[in-house]
Amino acid sequence: MERQSNLVTGSIDSLLLCLLYQQPMYGYQIIKELEERSRSYFKFKEGTLYPALHRLEKSGLLDGKWQTTAVGRQRRYYHITEKGYKSLAKRRVQWLDFLSAMNLIIRPVSA
Amino acid sequence: MERQSNLVTGSIDSLLLCLLYQQPMYGYQIIKELEERSRSYFKFKEGTLYPALHRLEKSGLLDGKWQTTAVGRQRRYYHITEKGYKSLAKRRVQWLDFLSAMNLIIRPVSA
DNA sequence: ATTTATACCTAGCTTGGCTAGGTAATAGTA
DNA sequence: TACTATTACCTAGCCAAGCTAGGTATAAAT
């Protein structure tokens, strides 16, 4: 299972929105979740994730809130916003369109 | 049909290798072919394509040869190399792995 | 004669992933 | 007790790469 990081690049924001639509999470958790759910395919670097979360929050697609655990640890939980959900819906369509286009090139149908 | 250019970014080199594996082509032709075959989804900019072709040639995946048409027009035809074909085969696997991983996140299967 | 299409090129802007560092608290271990 | 690993966050700066916006030149069409 070899990862080509270029491929992932364009889908990072969508992956985050998709995950946080299912459930609010904090950064460190997101990294672990993505790795586990994808059977170790996705291994987000912190230098990739945190700036991405900040970007998405700044553009209003996510909303981050600090929470303190029982043991006093600080975590920043990210929730998807209404705007974020709309963006996610749009991205799902774009993803399918992209797949269709890729298939037309990769697997050309004989006329 | 809305294109999210980020999505395409990681697949540009693979698309070119895939296309040129089927048949050698010159730059301008590649742009037209990709647009036609993908039903207008792909609309490569020259500033994207030419540097990509040069990059792939420099790294030995493509081989470019100048040819002159009957009317005297100069065209640079790109052929895929042995190394390029091996790379393409690898990229096909990576593409499928990527799709699998994406599906695991986008369409989580209930346990 | 002018415009459009063909056919190539690239300097420089900008976005964004990632490296490589940092801080700080908790949990586990020798 | 001291050390290491894990959790949890952050970011300056490097670097790759798409794209804008320009350029050159020829051929075809109007």
PDB file of C-alpha atoms in Angstrom, chain A residues 32-96:
ATOM      1  CA  LYS A  32      -5.662   8.854  14.592  1.00  0.00           C
ATOM      2  CA  GLU A  33      -9.172   8.390  13.241  1.00  0.00           C
ATOM      3  CA  LEU A  34      -8.173   8.955   9.632  1.00  0.00           C
ATOM      4  CA  GLU A  35      -5.339   6.499   9.984  1.00  0.00           C
ATOM      5  CA  GLU A  36      -7.471   3.837  11.625  1.00  0.00           C
ATOM      6  CA  ARG A  37     -10.495   4.195   9.370  1.00  0.00           C
ATOM      7  CA  SER A  38      -8.398   4.137   6.210  1.00  0.00           C
ATOM      8  CA  ARG A  39      -6.439   1.088   7.342  1.00  0.00           C
ATOM      9  CA  SER A  40      -3.260   3.109   7.700  1.00  0.00           C
ATOM     10  CA  TYR A  41      -3.486   4.745   4.294  1.00  0.00           C
ATOM     11  CA  PHE A  42      -3.910   8.285   5.574  1.00  0.00           C
ATOM     12  CA  LYS A  43      -1.148   9.447   7.898  1.00  0.00           C
ATOM     13  CA  PHE A  44      -1.639  13.165   8.245  1.00  0.00           C
ATOM     14  CA  LYS A  45       1.289  15.199   9.468  1.00  0.00           C
ATOM     15  CA  GLU A  46       0.596  17.789  12.119  1.00  0.00           C
ATOM     16  CA  GLY A  47       2.132  20.393   9.851  1.00  0.00           C
ATOM     17  CA  THR A  48      -0.558  19.513   7.349  1.00  0.00           C
ATOM     18  CA  LEU A  49      -3.523  19.099   9.633  1.00  0.00           C
ATOM     19  CA  TYR A  50      -3.377  22.057  11.969  1.00  0.00           C
ATOM     20  CA  PRO A  51      -2.910  24.696   9.283  1.00  0.00           C
ATOM     21  CA  ALA A  52      -5.756  23.047   7.358  1.00  0.00           C
ATOM     22  CA  LEU A  53      -8.069  23.224  10.365  1.00  0.00           C
ATOM     23  CA  HIS A  54      -7.160  26.856  10.924  1.00  0.00           C
ATOM     24  CA  ARG A  55      -7.801  27.606   7.280  1.00  0.00           C
ATOM     25  CA  LEU A  56     -11.193  25.915   7.347  1.00  0.00           C
ATOM     26  CA  GLU A  57     -12.120  27.719  10.523  1.00  0.00           C
ATOM     27  CA  LYS A  58     -11.047  31.073   9.133  1.00  0.00           C
ATOM     28  CA  SER A  59     -13.187  30.536   6.061  1.00  0.00           C
ATOM     29  CA  GLY A  60     -16.146  29.629   8.238  1.00  0.00           C
ATOM     30  CA  LEU A  61     -16.514  25.970   7.323  1.00  0.00           C
ATOM     31  CA  LEU A  62     -15.460  24.773  10.756  1.00  0.00           C
ATOM     32  CA  ASP A  63     -15.933  26.107  14.242  1.00  0.00           C
ATOM     33  CA  GLY A  64     -13.312  25.293  16.890  1.00  0.00           C
ATOM     34  CA  LYS A  65     -13.982  25.284  20.598  1.00  0.00           C
ATOM     35  CA  TRP A  66     -11.548  24.694  23.434  1.00  0.00           C
ATOM     36  CA  GLN A  67     -12.586  22.043  25.920  1.00  0.00           C
ATOM     37  CA  THR A  68     -10.890  20.769  29.026  1.00  0.00           C
ATOM     38  CA  THR A  69     -10.941  17.098  29.895  1.00  0.00           C
ATOM     39  CA  ALA A  70     -11.470  15.726  33.416  1.00  0.00           C
ATOM     40  CA  VAL A  71      -7.709  15.432  33.833  1.00  0.00           C
ATOM     41  CA  GLY A  72      -7.270  19.021  32.753  1.00  0.00           C
ATOM     42  CA  ARG A  73      -5.967  18.511  29.232  1.00  0.00           C
ATOM     43  CA  GLN A  74      -6.763  21.156  26.630  1.00  0.00           C
ATOM     44  CA  ARG A  75      -8.333  20.055  23.398  1.00  0.00           C
ATOM     45  CA  ARG A  76      -9.723  22.059  20.540  1.00  0.00           C
ATOM     46  CA  TYR A  77     -12.850  20.414  19.170  1.00  0.00           C
ATOM     47  CA  TYR A  78     -13.870  21.270  15.639  1.00  0.00           C
ATOM     48  CA  HIS A  79     -17.503  21.292  14.594  1.00  0.00           C
ATOM     49  CA  ILE A  80     -18.749  21.601  11.053  1.00  0.00           C
ATOM     50  CA  THR A  81     -20.801  24.722  10.380  1.00  0.00           C
ATOM     51  CA  GLU A  82     -23.844  25.171   8.181  1.00  0.00           C
ATOM     52  CA  LYS A  83     -21.585  26.709   5.576  1.00  0.00           C
ATOM     53  CA  GLY A  84     -19.232  23.788   5.994  1.00  0.00           C
ATOM     54  CA  TYR A  85     -21.982  21.287   5.386  1.00  0.00           C
ATOM     55  CA  LYS A  86     -23.064  23.054   2.237  1.00  0.00           C
ATOM     56  CA  SER A  87     -19.481  23.034   1.070  1.00  0.00           C
ATOM     57  CA  LEU A  88     -19.234  19.329   1.821  1.00  0.00           C
ATOM     58  CA  ALA A  89     -22.334  18.577  -0.243  1.00  0.00           C
ATOM     59  CA  LYS A  90     -20.813  20.491  -3.131  1.00  0.00           C
ATOM     60  CA  ARG A  91     -17.515  18.684  -2.751  1.00  0.00           C
ATOM     61  CA  ARG A  92     -19.220  15.310  -2.893  1.00  0.00           C
ATOM     62  CA  VAL A  93     -20.628  16.196  -6.304  1.00  0.00           C
ATOM     63  CA  GLN A  94     -17.257  17.517  -7.422  1.00  0.00           C
ATOM     64  CA  TRP A  95     -15.609  14.319  -6.254  1.00  0.00           C
ATOM     65  CA  LEU A  96     -17.972  12.169  -8.317  1.00  0.00           C
TER      66      LEU A  96
END
